[in-house]
Coordinates of C-alpha atoms in Angstrom, one line a residue:
M22 CA -26.9 -122.2 143.1
A23 CA -25.6 -118.8 142.1
K24 CA -22.4 -120.3 140.4
I25 CA -24.6 -122.6 138.4
E26 CA -26.6 -119.8 137.1
K27 CA -23.5 -117.9 136.2
I28 CA -22.2 -120.8 134.2
I29 CA -25.3 -121.2 132.3
R30 CA -25.3 -117.5 131.6
I31 CA -21.6 -117.5 130.3
L32 CA -22.4 -120.6 128.1
K33 CA -25.4 -118.9 126.4
N34 CA -23.2 -116.5 124.6
G35 CA -23.8 -118.1 121.1
K36 CA -20.4 -120.0 121.0
R37 CA -19.9 -123.7 120.9
N38 CA -18.3 -125.5 123.7
I39 CA -15.0 -127.4 124.1
C40 CA -14.3 -129.4 127.4
Y41 CA -10.7 -130.1 128.3
G42 CA -11.0 -133.5 130.0
A43 CA -13.1 -136.4 129.0
G44 CA -13.0 -138.3 132.4
S45 CA -15.3 -138.1 135.4
Y46 CA -15.4 -134.3 135.7
G47 CA -15.7 -133.8 131.9
Q48 CA -18.6 -136.3 131.7
Q49 CA -20.5 -134.7 134.7
V50 CA -20.1 -131.4 132.9
L51 CA -21.6 -133.0 129.7
G52 CA -24.7 -134.2 131.7
F53 CA -25.0 -130.8 133.4
F54 CA -24.8 -129.1 130.0
R55 CA -27.4 -131.4 128.3
A56 CA -29.9 -131.1 131.2
H57 CA -29.8 -127.4 130.6
G58 CA -30.3 -127.4 126.8
L59 CA -26.5 -127.0 126.0
D60 CA -23.9 -129.2 124.6
I61 CA -20.2 -129.9 124.1
D62 CA -18.7 -130.0 120.6
Y63 CA -15.5 -131.7 121.6
F64 CA -13.6 -133.1 124.5
V65 CA -9.9 -132.5 124.2
I66 CA -7.0 -134.3 126.0
S67 CA -3.3 -133.9 125.8
N68 CA -2.5 -137.5 124.9
L69 CA -4.7 -139.3 122.6
E70 CA -4.0 -143.0 121.8
K71 CA -6.9 -143.5 119.4
N72 CA -10.1 -141.6 118.3
K73 CA -13.1 -142.2 120.3
K74 CA -16.4 -140.6 121.4
V75 CA -17.9 -140.2 124.7
C76 CA -21.7 -140.2 124.6
G77 CA -21.6 -138.9 121.1
V78 CA -18.9 -136.2 121.6
P79 CA -15.6 -136.7 119.7
V80 CA -12.4 -136.9 121.9
C81 CA -9.6 -135.0 120.1
N82 CA -6.1 -134.0 120.7
V83 CA -5.9 -130.3 121.7
N84 CA -3.8 -129.6 118.7
D85 CA -6.5 -130.9 116.3
I86 CA -8.7 -128.1 117.1
V87 CA -8.9 -125.2 114.4
N88 CA -10.4 -121.7 115.0
A89 CA -10.1 -122.1 118.7
S90 CA -11.4 -118.6 119.4
E91 CA -14.9 -119.7 118.1
Y92 CA -15.4 -121.9 121.2
N93 CA -16.0 -121.6 125.0
W94 CA -13.1 -123.5 126.5
I95 CA -14.0 -125.3 129.8
I96 CA -11.4 -127.0 131.9
G97 CA -13.2 -130.1 133.5
V98 CA -10.5 -132.2 135.3
S99 CA -9.4 -132.6 139.1
E100 CA -7.3 -129.8 140.4
K101 CA -4.0 -131.4 140.2
Y102 CA -4.2 -131.2 136.5
V103 CA -5.5 -127.6 136.1
A104 CA -2.2 -125.7 136.1
D105 CA -0.7 -128.0 133.4
I106 CA -3.7 -127.6 131.1
K107 CA -3.8 -123.8 131.6
N108 CA -0.1 -123.8 130.4
I109 CA -0.9 -125.9 127.5
L110 CA -3.8 -123.5 126.4
K111 CA -1.6 -120.5 127.1
K112 CA 0.8 -121.5 124.4
R113 CA -2.1 -121.5 122.0
D114 CA -3.4 -118.2 123.3
I115 CA -6.5 -119.8 124.5
K116 CA -7.9 -118.5 127.8
P117 CA -10.5 -120.8 129.4
C118 CA -13.8 -119.1 130.3
L119 CA -14.5 -121.6 132.9
I120 CA -12.5 -123.9 135.3
I121 CA -14.7 -126.5 136.9
D122 CA -13.4 -127.3 140.3
N123 CA -14.5 -129.7 143.0
K124 CA -17.0 -127.2 144.6
D125 CA -18.5 -126.7 141.0
I126 CA -19.0 -130.4 140.6
I127 CA -20.8 -130.5 144.0
E128 CA -23.1 -127.8 142.7
I129 CA -23.6 -129.6 139.6
V130 CA -24.6 -132.7 141.5
R131 CA -26.9 -130.7 143.6
D132 CA -28.5 -129.2 140.5
A133 CA -29.3 -132.7 139.3
L134 CA -30.8 -133.7 142.6
T135 CA -33.1 -130.7 143.0
A136 CA -35.9 -132.4 141.3
N137 CA -36.1 -135.0 144.1
K138 CA -37.9 -132.3 146.2
E139 CA -41.0 -133.2 144.1
V140 CA -41.3 -136.6 145.7
H141 CA -40.4 -135.7 149.3
N142 CA -43.3 -137.0 151.5
F143 CA -45.2 -137.5 148.2
V144 CA -47.8 -139.9 149.6
S145 CA -50.1 -139.7 152.5
D146 CA -49.3 -141.5 155.8
E147 CA -51.9 -144.2 155.4
K148 CA -50.4 -145.3 152.0
R149 CA -48.4 -148.5 151.9
C150 CA -46.0 -149.8 149.4
F151 CA -44.3 -153.0 148.3
I152 CA -40.5 -153.4 147.5
M153 CA -40.3 -156.1 145.0
G154 CA -37.0 -157.9 144.7
T155 CA -36.0 -160.4 142.1
G156 CA -35.8 -163.6 144.2
G157 CA -37.3 -166.8 142.9
S158 CA -39.8 -166.8 145.8
L159 CA -41.9 -164.4 143.8
S160 CA -43.0 -167.3 141.5
S161 CA -44.8 -168.8 144.5
L162 CA -46.8 -165.8 145.2
N163 CA -50.0 -164.5 143.7
L164 CA -48.6 -161.2 142.3
K165 CA -51.9 -160.3 140.7
L166 CA -53.0 -159.2 144.3
L167 CA -50.5 -156.2 143.7
R168 CA -52.7 -154.8 141.0
N169 CA -53.8 -151.6 142.8
E170 CA -50.8 -151.3 145.2
D171 CA -47.9 -149.0 145.1
V172 CA -45.1 -151.3 144.0
F173 CA -41.4 -150.5 143.4
S174 CA -39.5 -152.8 141.0
C175 CA -36.0 -153.1 139.7
S176 CA -33.7 -155.0 137.5
F177 CA -35.6 -157.4 135.0
C178 CA -38.8 -157.4 136.8
S179 CA -40.5 -156.5 133.4
L180 CA -39.8 -160.1 132.4
L181 CA -42.2 -161.4 135.1
E182 CA -45.3 -163.1 133.9
D183 CA -47.7 -160.7 135.8
Y184 CA -45.6 -157.5 135.2
E185 CA -48.2 -155.8 133.0
W186 CA -51.0 -156.7 135.4
I187 CA -49.0 -155.4 138.4
A188 CA -48.0 -152.2 136.6
P189 CA -45.4 -151.0 139.2
K190 CA -45.6 -147.3 139.9
Y191 CA -41.8 -147.0 140.4
Y192 CA -38.7 -148.4 138.8
I193 CA -35.4 -148.3 140.4
L194 CA -32.1 -148.5 138.3
P195 CA -28.8 -148.9 140.4
A196 CA -25.5 -147.6 138.8
L197 CA -24.9 -149.3 135.4
T198 CA -21.4 -148.1 135.5
G199 CA -20.9 -150.1 138.8
D200 CA -21.4 -153.3 137.1
W201 CA -18.3 -155.3 136.5
V202 CA -19.0 -155.9 132.9
A203 CA -19.3 -152.0 132.2
K204 CA -15.6 -151.7 131.8
G205 CA -13.3 -151.5 128.7
E206 CA -14.6 -152.1 125.2
M207 CA -17.8 -153.8 126.3
Q208 CA -18.9 -150.7 128.3
Y209 CA -20.9 -148.8 125.9
D210 CA -22.5 -151.7 124.2
Y211 CA -23.7 -153.0 127.6
I212 CA -25.0 -149.8 128.9
R213 CA -26.7 -149.0 125.6
D214 CA -28.5 -152.2 125.5
K215 CA -29.6 -152.1 129.1
I216 CA -31.0 -148.6 128.7
A217 CA -32.7 -149.6 125.5
F218 CA -34.2 -152.7 127.1
Y219 CA -35.5 -151.0 130.1
S220 CA -36.8 -148.1 128.3
K221 CA -38.8 -150.5 126.1
A222 CA -40.1 -152.8 128.7
V223 CA -40.5 -150.8 131.9
T224 CA -43.9 -149.1 132.1
S225 CA -43.5 -147.3 135.5
P226 CA -44.1 -143.5 135.1
L227 CA -41.5 -142.6 137.7
I228 CA -37.9 -143.8 137.3
F229 CA -35.1 -143.5 139.9
C230 CA -31.6 -143.7 138.5
D231 CA -28.0 -143.4 139.8
Y232 CA -26.5 -140.0 139.0
N233 CA -23.4 -141.4 137.5
D234 CA -25.6 -143.0 134.6
R235 CA -27.1 -139.5 133.8
H236 CA -25.0 -138.7 130.7
Y237 CA -25.6 -142.2 129.3
I238 CA -29.5 -142.0 129.9
Q239 CA -29.5 -138.7 128.1
F240 CA -27.3 -139.8 125.2
Y241 CA -29.2 -142.9 124.7
E242 CA -32.5 -141.1 125.1
G243 CA -33.6 -143.5 127.9
F244 CA -37.2 -143.6 129.4
K245 CA -38.6 -141.2 127.0
G246 CA -41.9 -139.8 128.3
K247 CA -41.2 -140.8 131.9
K248 CA -40.1 -138.6 134.9
I249 CA -36.5 -139.4 135.9
Y250 CA -35.0 -138.7 139.2
Y251 CA -31.4 -139.3 140.2
L252 CA -29.7 -140.4 143.4
Y253 CA -26.0 -139.6 144.2
Q254 CA -24.9 -142.7 146.0
T255 CA -21.3 -142.1 147.2
E256 CA -21.4 -141.8 151.0
K257 CA -20.5 -144.3 153.8
W258 CA -23.3 -145.5 156.0
D259 CA -23.8 -143.8 159.3
S260 CA -24.7 -146.4 161.9
N261 CA -25.9 -143.6 164.3
R262 CA -28.1 -141.7 161.9
N263 CA -31.7 -141.2 162.9
T264 CA -33.2 -139.2 160.1
V265 CA -34.4 -140.3 156.7
Y266 CA -31.9 -139.8 154.0
D267 CA -32.5 -136.7 152.0
L268 CA -32.3 -137.6 148.3
C269 CA -31.5 -133.9 147.4
E270 CA -28.0 -134.7 149.0
A271 CA -25.4 -137.5 148.6
T272 CA -26.6 -140.8 150.2
P273 CA -24.8 -144.0 151.0
T274 CA -23.7 -146.5 148.5
I275 CA -25.9 -149.7 148.1
Q276 CA -25.3 -153.4 148.0
T277 CA -28.5 -154.3 146.2
G278 CA -31.5 -152.6 144.4
S279 CA -33.8 -153.3 147.4
I280 CA -31.8 -150.9 149.6
M281 CA -32.2 -148.2 146.9
M282 CA -35.9 -148.9 146.8
L283 CA -36.1 -148.6 150.5
K284 CA -34.3 -145.3 150.6
V285 CA -36.7 -144.0 148.0
A286 CA -39.9 -145.3 149.6
M287 CA -38.9 -143.9 153.0
Y288 CA -38.1 -140.4 151.5
M289 CA -41.3 -140.5 149.6
G290 CA -43.2 -140.7 152.9
Y291 CA -44.3 -144.5 153.0
K292 CA -45.1 -145.4 156.5
K293 CA -45.7 -149.2 155.8
I294 CA -43.3 -151.0 153.7
Y295 CA -43.5 -154.7 152.6
L296 CA -40.6 -156.6 151.2
I297 CA -41.1 -159.4 148.7
G298 CA -38.6 -161.4 146.7
T299 CA -35.7 -160.6 148.9
E300 CA -34.4 -163.9 150.0
H301 CA -30.8 -162.9 149.8
D302 CA -29.7 -166.6 150.0
L303 CA -26.2 -166.0 148.5
V304 CA -24.1 -168.6 150.4
G305 CA -24.2 -172.2 149.2
R306 CA -27.3 -171.7 147.1
N307 CA -28.0 -170.9 143.4
Y308 CA -28.4 -167.3 142.5
G309 CA -31.9 -167.6 141.1
H310 CA -34.5 -165.2 139.9
A311 CA -38.3 -165.4 139.5
Y312 CA -38.3 -164.2 135.8
N313 CA -37.0 -166.1 132.8
L314 CA -33.9 -164.4 131.4
K315 CA -34.2 -166.2 128.1
K316 CA -37.2 -163.8 127.3
L317 CA -34.4 -161.2 126.6
K318 CA -33.7 -163.0 123.3
E319 CA -37.4 -162.8 122.3
W320 CA -37.2 -159.1 122.9
G321 CA -34.1 -158.8 120.6
F322 CA -31.5 -158.5 123.3
S323 CA -29.4 -161.8 122.8
N324 CA -26.1 -160.1 123.9
L325 CA -27.9 -158.7 127.0
L326 CA -29.0 -162.3 127.8
N327 CA -25.5 -163.6 127.4
I328 CA -24.1 -160.9 129.8
A329 CA -26.9 -161.4 132.5
L330 CA -26.2 -165.2 132.5
A331 CA -22.4 -164.5 132.8
Q332 CA -23.2 -162.1 135.7
N333 CA -25.3 -164.9 137.5
M334 CA -22.5 -167.3 136.9
Y335 CA -19.8 -164.8 138.3
I336 CA -21.8 -164.4 141.5
E337 CA -22.4 -168.2 141.9
K338 CA -18.7 -168.9 141.4
Q339 CA -17.6 -166.5 144.1
C340 CA -16.0 -168.1 147.2
N341 CA -18.1 -168.1 150.5
R342 CA -15.7 -165.5 151.9
E343 CA -16.7 -163.0 149.1
K344 CA -20.3 -163.9 149.3
L345 CA -20.4 -163.7 153.2
N346 CA -18.7 -160.2 152.9
M347 CA -21.2 -159.0 150.3
S348 CA -24.0 -160.4 152.6
L349 CA -22.7 -158.7 155.7
N350 CA -22.5 -155.3 153.9
M351 CA -26.1 -155.9 152.7
Y352 CA -27.5 -156.9 156.0
N353 CA -25.8 -153.9 157.7
E354 CA -27.6 -151.6 155.2
Y355 CA -30.9 -153.2 155.9
Y356 CA -30.1 -152.7 159.8
Y357 CA -29.1 -149.1 159.4
L358 CA -32.3 -148.2 157.4
H359 CA -34.4 -150.3 159.9
N360 CA -33.1 -148.1 162.8
I361 CA -33.8 -144.9 160.9
A362 CA -37.5 -146.3 160.1
K363 CA -38.1 -147.2 163.7
Q364 CA -37.2 -143.6 164.8
N365 CA -39.5 -142.0 162.2
G366 CA -42.6 -144.0 162.6
I367 CA -41.9 -146.2 159.5
Q368 CA -42.7 -149.9 159.8
I369 CA -41.0 -152.4 157.4
F370 CA -42.0 -155.9 157.1
N371 CA -40.7 -158.8 155.3
A372 CA -43.4 -160.6 153.3
T373 CA -40.8 -162.7 151.3
K374 CA -41.5 -166.5 151.4
G375 CA -38.5 -168.1 153.0
G376 CA -35.0 -166.4 152.7
S377 CA -32.1 -165.6 155.0
L378 CA -33.1 -161.8 155.6
D379 CA -34.2 -161.8 159.3
E380 CA -33.8 -158.0 160.0
F381 CA -37.6 -157.4 159.7
E382 CA -40.7 -158.9 161.2
K383 CA -41.9 -161.6 158.9
I384 CA -45.4 -161.5 157.7
E385 CA -47.5 -163.8 155.4
Y386 CA -47.9 -162.1 152.0
E387 CA -51.5 -163.4 151.5
L388 CA -52.8 -162.0 154.8
L389 CA -52.0 -158.5 153.5
F390 CA -55.0 -158.5 151.1

């Protein structure tokens, strides 16, 4: 992390900061800065159609900046644009103090993942945990039995009737930026509302989020008072892998929150893992959940309710080919993780009532207590 330390040292020279580039690279630079007590005053770009902000940072045309010498200038774009931007800045007698390249982005990601070491083999071998999906079958289980268990939760599980009694230890938030509604004009309102709701409703002290959401969680001050860990989920699945995925490195993309929960539970050292609420009956059935989404309105999140209902309808209306393809990817991910588990002394059982997931040995939920 020598380059990371050098970057931080350069940027603590008392000057304010401008980042040329407001795309993926620029936003990752912003997340890195804010994680280290720094900030960006402006994003600048060459062509600006209309004024906007990215996580509170104004986006300007480069020609709008006055007193340019008072700033640290950072170039945060992919390599193919760097030469053109250097020429633009040269015409204004501006010499960038930092050019963030792909290697730097990798280091920035690793810097964000370093904290994950804290939870590696976090638990003793005899501890067990429950991966709680969102399927409607949860309604038929006595969830109060989970009171003193280590429970992973996700999505809108805080809307469950027994949520406060269960008091899940861990909450998993898959990438908000991956949702189909997180595009265009709706993006910021949607992400803001989701972070606001989860921050208000989720009581778990440990939160696991997707790295690509970091700058949004920082900006909207999500999960205040809780410990947040990030996963970088960009890789392809390796069918021949035999070691537990290291959360301090890039890990595979996920089809569902239950897969993310399994990755985390295995990394934390749980040797017995029980799945509940993971029916995955997508084809030919309704896309149902155990909680009542209409409670979102009671919490003051009517817009979020409308979006959630639209998402469910979107999935239900997908043709069987799309649903089957999604199901195949999901079942393959379970299969790959199961193979890793078996080679590392980890037992995974499916205590879901009913459902299509047959990768793991089925077990009666009530017999576990």
